[in-house]
Amino acid sequence: MSRDAERSGAGPSTWEATADLVVVGSGVAGLTAALAAQRAGLRVVVVTKDAPDEGSTRWAQGGIAVVLGDVTGDSVEAHLADTLAAGGGLVDAGAARAILAAGPAAVAGLRAEGAVFDAVSDGRAARLARTREGGHSALRVVHAGGDATGAEVQRALLGATSRAALTVLAGHAATVVLTGSDGAVRGLEVRDGDGRAGRLAAPAVLLATGGVGGLYETTTNPAVATADGWALALHAGAVLADVEFVQFHPTALYTGAATHGRAPLVTEALRGEGAVLRDTAGASVTAGVHPLGDLAPRDVVAAAITRRIAQLGAEHVWLDATGVPDVVTRFPTVAASCAAIGVDLARDPVPVRPAAHYSCGGVVTDTHGRTGVTGLWAAGEVARTGLHGANRLASNSLLEGLVTGRRAAKDVAAALAGPRALGRLDASAPRPVAVADRAVLQAAMTRGAGIGRDAAGLAAASDAIEAASTLIVPSTRSQAEDAALTLAAHALLAAAGSRTETRGCHVRTDHAVTDDHWQRASSTVVLDGDGRLHVGITDARHGGAA
Ligand code: SIN
């Protein structure tokens, strides 16, 4: 099998179509990019494996961190300083400054699409309301519907999608980024719900597939977050970086010991408005841990809760929001999740514990979404721009998706502006890949690659996943997801094993201190032509980008 054939997909297709740009994913980054690209004159197809609003965007609560210039004392430099502090030394300051500075225009663009944010009246003028979250030195997080910011973003972008008559291919899983013998992108193979293959021939593919929460038993992510973009990118020849940095949200709602799947988020903005964390013995969880206490960066709070739960042999800690003014009307989404388990947010403490939430690393891109593979872009959670480093600052992610989605669209349009030849799509033999049993994989990752990892646990997780794997050619959505999870798990475990220190979200119990040797070092992961993963180290300012 030639390298070209190996990378070119699996078996005959039932249909073929063409586009200039195929966007995989319909959350904030994907739809922002698709809308901008269509406006730039490109023929765009959005592919999404489920319904268009099934991704992580709609579950985001807290808001969008952005400096709009109307908060006294705040500035992009202050936002950058908070981002750098949260990111544990691995933030690419140049990339972060560019993304944060582009925030106001991106938010204005979103409002122009119809998004409505909460406002307050300041004397004569109305302005956007702000809240605060962990690690922020200022009130700079804009929000919508109280704690339903993501839902409003998704609603507005889907409204714009339908007004723009953008083509959305729902219910189709992306299975292979098709490449030619020159390594450049030729299109995308997709599978419908019955496993039938189709092909979209295109010189540009943009991955906006979201996160990797499905690697763990409990996550704040919806079920569609199965690391698809990592796998698609690796198979296409792209580089991943910083994938060991999986952020655990400190306060997912604890609904019982056997919870598997999506745990409702209890937004950090509650602590921004005065809610406090207490352990089951009634003591503060973060006193003495960090000067910002309960509003310390997320990695610090999540690790403190994890330690306290272990010390007390408890299942959770308490978040007491009873002192937050108008808490039920200000946080209706959280109030409804609490009510569903019989907790009154206004009167009762809320049982919470950390859950897998966000991937700080991912496919290496510049701030225009460009990967090292010709014709392949990535934006949003799937991408690693350098904004998050070792730990993402709260509410920087919707902002990043908006900014890099717009920038990627412009970059694709510029790249496709000249004359170009669209290469042939080769029909080729399918390639078998390792596919692990999902329940075994999630249990292994939860045990071995959560907050508090060590070499033995990481190796045991890898062994357990390997033992539960078979070699198959994925031909259904769930097989493609399981294949992606299997590859992603091995990538994460390998990167986590190589980083012999504790930094940000990566907490090693056998290397419990932060090591200066790793201060500027990003781990990278690539897949070779024989399907083997290779971990390397590169300067974090470049993340391996070409
Ligand atoms: C939250 O509202 O606590 C989550 C926001 C985020 O993940 O940035």
Coordinates of N, CA and C in Angstrom, one line a residue, residues 377-527:
W377 N -6.6 23.4 8.1 CA -6.6 24.4 9.1 C -7.4 23.8 10.3
A378 N -7.2 24.4 11.5 CA -7.9 23.9 12.7 C -8.2 25.2 13.6
A379 N -9.4 25.2 14.2 CA -9.7 26.3 15.1 C -10.6 25.9 16.2
G380 N -10.5 26.6 17.3 CA -11.3 26.2 18.5 C -10.6 25.3 19.4
E381 N -11.3 24.5 20.2 CA -10.7 23.6 21.2 C -9.8 22.6 20.5
V382 N -10.0 22.2 19.3 CA -9.2 21.1 18.7 C -7.8 21.7 18.5
A383 N -7.6 23.0 18.3 CA -6.4 23.6 17.9 C -5.5 24.0 19.1
R384 N -4.2 24.0 18.9 CA -3.3 24.5 19.9 C -2.6 25.7 19.3
T385 N -3.1 26.9 19.7 CA -2.5 28.1 19.1 C -1.4 28.7 20.0
G386 N -1.4 28.2 21.3 CA -0.4 28.8 22.2 C -1.1 29.7 23.2
L387 N -2.4 29.9 23.1 CA -3.1 30.8 24.0 C -3.3 30.2 25.4
H388 N -3.4 28.9 25.5 CA -3.7 28.4 26.8 C -2.6 27.8 27.6
G389 N -1.5 27.5 26.9 CA -0.3 26.9 27.6 C -0.7 25.7 28.4
A390 N -0.3 25.7 29.7 CA -0.5 24.5 30.5 C -1.9 24.5 31.2
N391 N -2.6 25.6 31.1 CA -3.9 25.8 31.8 C -4.6 27.0 31.2
R392 N -5.8 26.7 30.7 CA -6.6 27.8 30.0 C -7.2 28.7 31.1
L393 N -7.1 30.0 30.8 CA -7.8 31.0 31.6 C -9.3 30.9 31.3
A394 N -10.1 31.0 32.3 CA -11.5 30.8 32.2 C -12.1 31.8 31.1
S395 N -13.0 31.3 30.3 CA -13.7 32.0 29.3 C -12.9 32.6 28.2
N396 N -11.6 32.1 28.1 CA -10.8 32.5 26.9 C -11.2 31.6 25.7
S397 N -12.0 30.6 25.9 CA -12.1 29.6 24.8 C -13.1 30.1 23.7
L398 N -14.3 30.6 24.1 CA -15.2 31.1 23.1 C -14.6 32.3 22.3
L399 N -13.8 33.1 23.1 CA -13.1 34.2 22.4 C -12.1 33.6 21.3
E400 N -11.4 32.6 21.7 CA -10.4 32.1 20.8 C -11.1 31.5 19.5
G401 N -12.3 30.8 19.8 CA -13.0 30.2 18.7 C -13.5 31.3 17.7
L402 N -14.0 32.4 18.3 CA -14.5 33.5 17.4 C -13.3 34.1 16.6
V403 N -12.2 34.4 17.3 CA -11.1 35.1 16.6 C -10.5 34.2 15.6
T404 N -10.1 33.0 16.0 CA -9.4 32.2 15.0 C -10.3 31.6 13.9
G405 N -11.6 31.5 14.2 CA -12.5 31.1 13.2 C -12.5 32.1 12.1
R406 N -12.6 33.4 12.4 CA -12.6 34.5 11.4 C -11.3 34.5 10.7
R407 N -10.2 34.4 11.5 CA -8.9 34.5 10.9 C -8.6 33.4 9.9
A408 N -9.1 32.2 10.3 CA -8.8 31.0 9.4 C -9.6 31.2 8.1
A409 N -10.8 31.7 8.2 CA -11.6 31.9 7.0 C -10.9 32.8 6.0
K410 N -10.3 33.9 6.6 CA -9.6 34.8 5.7 C -8.4 34.2 5.1
D411 N -7.7 33.4 5.9 CA -6.5 32.8 5.5 C -6.7 31.7 4.4
V412 N -7.8 31.0 4.6 CA -8.2 30.0 3.5 C -8.5 30.8 2.2
A413 N -9.3 31.8 2.4 CA -9.7 32.6 1.1 C -8.4 33.1 0.4
A414 N -7.5 33.6 1.2 CA -6.2 34.1 0.6 C -5.5 33.0 0.0
A415 N -5.4 31.8 0.6 CA -4.6 30.7 0.1 C -5.2 30.2 -1.2
L416 N -6.6 30.3 -1.3 CA -7.2 29.7 -2.5 C -7.4 30.7 -3.6
A417 N -7.0 32.0 -3.3 CA -7.2 33.1 -4.3 C -6.6 32.8 -5.6
G418 N -5.4 32.3 -5.6 CA -4.6 32.1 -6.9 C -5.2 30.9 -7.6
P419 N -4.6 30.7 -8.8 CA -5.0 29.5 -9.6 C -4.6 28.2 -8.9
R420 N -5.4 27.2 -9.0 CA -5.0 26.0 -8.3 C -5.5 24.8 -9.0
A421 N -4.8 23.7 -8.9 CA -5.3 22.4 -9.5 C -5.9 21.6 -8.4
L422 N -7.0 21.0 -8.6 CA -7.6 20.1 -7.6 C -7.3 18.7 -8.0
G423 N -6.4 18.1 -7.1 CA -6.0 16.8 -7.4 C -7.0 15.7 -7.4
R424 N -6.7 14.6 -7.9 CA -7.6 13.4 -8.0 C -7.9 12.8 -6.6
L425 N -9.1 12.4 -6.4 CA -9.4 11.6 -5.2 C -9.1 10.2 -5.5
D426 N -8.2 9.6 -4.8 CA -7.9 8.2 -5.0 C -8.8 7.2 -4.3
A427 N -9.4 6.3 -4.9 CA -10.1 5.2 -4.2 C -9.0 4.3 -3.7
S428 N -9.0 3.9 -2.5 CA -7.9 3.1 -2.0 C -8.3 2.1 -1.0
A429 N -7.4 1.2 -0.7 CA -7.8 0.2 0.3 C -7.9 0.8 1.7
P430 N -8.8 0.3 2.5 CA -8.9 0.9 3.9 C -7.8 0.4 4.7
R431 N -7.5 1.2 5.8 CA -6.4 0.9 6.6 C -6.9 0.5 8.0
P432 N -6.6 -0.7 8.5 CA -7.1 -1.1 9.9 C -6.4 -0.3 11.0
V433 N -7.1 0.1 12.0 CA -6.5 0.9 13.1 C -7.0 0.2 14.4
A434 N -6.3 0.5 15.5 CA -6.6 0.0 16.8 C -7.9 0.7 17.3
V435 N -8.8 -0.1 17.8 CA -10.0 0.5 18.3 C -10.3 -0.2 19.7
A436 N -10.3 0.6 20.7 CA -10.5 0.0 22.1 C -12.0 0.0 22.5
D437 N -12.3 -0.9 23.4 CA -13.6 -0.8 24.0 C -13.7 0.5 24.8
R438 N -14.8 1.3 24.5 CA -14.8 2.6 25.1 C -14.9 2.6 26.6
A439 N -15.7 1.7 27.2 CA -15.8 1.7 28.6 C -14.5 1.4 29.3
V440 N -13.7 0.5 28.7 CA -12.4 0.1 29.3 C -11.5 1.3 29.2
L441 N -11.5 2.0 28.0 CA -10.6 3.1 27.8 C -11.0 4.2 28.8
Q442 N -12.2 4.5 28.9 CA -12.6 5.6 29.8 C -12.2 5.3 31.3
A443 N -12.4 4.1 31.7 CA -12.0 3.7 33.0 C -10.5 3.8 33.2
A444 N -9.8 3.4 32.2 CA -8.3 3.4 32.3 C -7.8 4.9 32.4
M445 N -8.4 5.7 31.5 CA -8.0 7.1 31.5 C -8.3 7.8 32.8
T446 N -9.5 7.5 33.3 CA -10.0 8.2 34.5 C -9.1 7.8 35.7
R447 N -8.7 6.5 35.7 CA -7.8 6.0 36.8 C -6.4 6.5 36.6
G448 N -5.9 6.5 35.4 CA -4.5 6.8 35.2 C -4.1 8.1 34.7
A449 N -5.0 8.9 34.1 CA -4.6 10.1 33.5 C -5.5 11.3 33.9
G450 N -5.9 11.3 35.2 CA -6.7 12.4 35.7 C -5.8 13.4 36.4
I451 N -6.4 14.0 37.4 CA -5.5 15.0 38.2 C -4.7 14.1 39.2
G452 N -3.4 14.1 39.0 CA -2.6 13.2 39.9 C -2.3 12.0 39.1
R453 N -1.2 12.0 38.3 CA -0.8 10.9 37.5 C 0.6 10.5 37.9
D454 N 1.0 9.3 37.6 CA 2.4 8.9 37.8 C 2.7 7.9 36.7
A455 N 4.0 7.6 36.6 CA 4.5 6.8 35.4 C 3.8 5.4 35.4
A456 N 3.7 4.8 36.6 CA 3.1 3.5 36.6 C 1.6 3.5 36.2
G457 N 0.9 4.5 36.6 CA -0.5 4.7 36.3 C -0.7 5.0 34.8
L458 N 0.1 5.8 34.2 CA 0.0 6.1 32.8 C 0.3 4.8 32.0
A459 N 1.3 4.1 32.4 CA 1.7 2.9 31.7 C 0.6 1.8 31.8
A460 N 0.0 1.8 33.0 CA -1.1 0.8 33.2 C -2.3 1.1 32.3
A461 N -2.6 2.4 32.2 CA -3.7 2.9 31.4 C -3.4 2.5 29.9
S462 N -2.2 2.7 29.5 CA -1.8 2.4 28.1 C -2.0 0.9 27.9
D463 N -1.5 0.1 28.8 CA -1.6 -1.4 28.7 C -3.1 -1.8 28.6
A464 N -3.9 -1.3 29.5 CA -5.3 -1.7 29.6 C -6.0 -1.4 28.3
I465 N -5.7 -0.2 27.7 CA -6.3 0.2 26.5 C -5.9 -0.7 25.3
E466 N -4.6 -1.0 25.3 CA -4.1 -1.9 24.3 C -4.7 -3.3 24.4
A467 N -4.8 -3.8 25.6 CA -5.4 -5.1 25.8 C -6.9 -5.1 25.3
A468 N -7.5 -4.0 25.4 CA -9.0 -3.9 25.0 C -9.2 -3.5 23.6
S469 N -8.1 -3.5 22.8 CA -8.2 -3.0 21.4 C -8.2 -4.1 20.4
T470 N -8.9 -3.9 19.3 CA -8.8 -4.8 18.1 C -8.5 -3.9 16.9
L471 N -7.9 -4.6 15.9 CA -7.6 -3.8 14.7 C -8.8 -4.0 13.7
I472 N -9.4 -2.8 13.4 CA -10.5 -2.9 12.4 C -10.4 -1.7 11.5
V473 N -11.2 -1.7 10.4 CA -11.4 -0.6 9.6 C -12.7 0.1 10.0
P474 N -12.7 1.2 10.7 CA -13.9 1.8 11.1 C -14.8 2.2 10.0
S475 N -16.1 1.8 10.1 CA -17.0 2.0 9.1 C -18.3 2.6 9.6
T476 N -18.4 2.9 10.9 CA -19.6 3.5 11.4 C -19.1 4.7 12.3
R477 N -20.0 5.6 12.6 CA -19.7 6.7 13.5 C -19.1 6.3 14.8
S478 N -19.7 5.3 15.4 CA -19.2 4.9 16.8 C -17.8 4.2 16.6
Q479 N -17.6 3.5 15.6 CA -16.2 2.9 15.4 C -15.2 4.0 15.1
A480 N -15.6 5.0 14.3 CA -14.7 6.1 14.0 C -14.4 6.8 15.3
E481 N -15.4 7.0 16.2 CA -15.2 7.7 17.4 C -14.2 6.9 18.3
D482 N -14.5 5.6 18.4 CA -13.7 4.7 19.3 C -12.2 4.7 18.8
A483 N -12.1 4.7 17.4 CA -10.7 4.7 16.9 C -10.0 6.1 17.3
A484 N -10.8 7.2 17.2 CA -10.2 8.5 17.5 C -9.8 8.5 19.0
L485 N -10.7 8.0 19.9 CA -10.4 8.0 21.3 C -9.2 7.1 21.6
T486 N -9.1 6.0 20.9 CA -7.9 5.1 21.2 C -6.6 5.8 20.8
L487 N -6.6 6.4 19.6 CA -5.4 7.1 19.2 C -5.1 8.3 20.1
A488 N -6.1 9.0 20.5 CA -6.0 10.2 21.3 C -5.5 9.8 22.7
A489 N -6.0 8.7 23.2 CA -5.6 8.3 24.6 C -4.1 7.9 24.6
H490 N -3.7 7.2 23.5 CA -2.2 6.9 23.5 C -1.4 8.1 23.3
A491 N -1.9 9.1 22.5 CA -1.1 10.3 22.4 C -1.0 11.1 23.7
L492 N -2.1 11.2 24.4 CA -2.1 11.9 25.7 C -1.2 11.2 26.7
L493 N -1.4 9.8 26.8 CA -0.6 9.1 27.7 C 0.9 9.2 27.5
A494 N 1.3 9.2 26.2 CA 2.7 9.3 25.8 C 3.2 10.6 26.2
A495 N 2.4 11.7 25.9 CA 2.9 13.0 26.2 C 3.0 13.2 27.7
A496 N 2.0 12.7 28.4 CA 2.0 12.9 29.9 C 3.1 12.1 30.5
G497 N 3.5 10.9 29.9 CA 4.6 10.2 30.4 C 5.9 10.9 30.2
S498 N 6.0 11.6 29.1 CA 7.3 12.2 28.8 C 7.5 13.5 29.7
R499 N 6.5 14.1 30.1 CA 6.7 15.4 30.9 C 6.8 15.0 32.4
T500 N 8.1 14.9 32.8 CA 8.4 14.5 34.2 C 8.4 15.7 35.1
E501 N 7.3 16.3 35.2 CA 7.2 17.5 36.2 C 5.7 17.7 36.4
T502 N 5.4 18.6 37.3 CA 4.0 19.1 37.5 C 3.9 20.5 37.0
R503 N 3.0 20.8 36.1 CA 2.8 22.1 35.6 C 1.3 22.3 35.2
G504 N 0.7 23.3 35.6 CA -0.7 23.6 35.1 C -1.6 22.4 35.4
C505 N -2.3 22.0 34.4 CA -3.3 20.9 34.5 C -2.6 19.5 34.6
H506 N -1.3 19.5 34.4 CA -0.6 18.2 34.4 C 0.0 18.0 35.7
V507 N -0.6 17.2 36.6 CA -0.2 17.0 38.0 C 0.4 15.6 38.1
R508 N 1.7 15.6 38.3 CA 2.4 14.2 38.4 C 2.7 14.0 39.9
T509 N 2.2 12.9 40.5 CA 2.4 12.7 41.9 C 3.9 12.2 42.1
D510 N 4.5 11.6 41.0 CA 5.9 11.1 41.1 C 6.9 12.2 40.7
H511 N 6.4 13.3 40.2 CA 7.3 14.5 39.9 C 6.5 15.7 40.3
A512 N 6.4 15.9 41.6 CA 5.4 16.8 42.1 C 5.8 18.3 42.0
V513 N 7.0 18.6 41.6 CA 7.4 20.0 41.5 C 7.5 20.4 40.0
T514 N 7.4 21.7 39.8 CA 7.6 22.3 38.5 C 9.0 22.4 38.2
D515 N 9.5 22.0 37.1 CA 10.9 21.9 36.8 C 11.2 22.9 35.7
D516 N 12.2 23.8 36.0 CA 12.6 24.9 35.1 C 13.0 24.3 33.7
H517 N 13.6 23.1 33.8 CA 14.0 22.5 32.5 C 12.9 22.5 31.5
W518 N 11.6 22.4 32.0 CA 10.4 22.3 31.1 C 9.8 23.6 30.9
Q519 N 10.4 24.7 31.3 CA 9.7 26.0 31.4 C 9.2 26.5 30.0
R520 N 10.0 26.2 29.0 CA 9.6 26.7 27.7 C 9.3 25.5 26.7
A521 N 9.1 24.3 27.3 CA 9.1 23.1 26.4 C 7.7 22.6 26.2
S522 N 7.3 22.5 25.0 CA 6.0 21.8 24.7 C 6.3 20.4 24.2
S523 N 5.4 19.5 24.6 CA 5.5 18.1 24.0 C 4.8 18.1 22.7
T524 N 5.3 17.4 21.7 CA 4.6 17.3 20.4 C 4.4 15.8 20.2
V525 N 3.4 15.5 19.4 CA 3.1 14.1 19.0 C 2.8 14.1 17.5
V526 N 3.4 13.1 16.8 CA 3.1 12.9 15.4 C 2.9 11.4 15.2
L527 N 2.3 11.1 14.1 CA 2.0 9.7 13.7 C 2.8 9.3 12.5

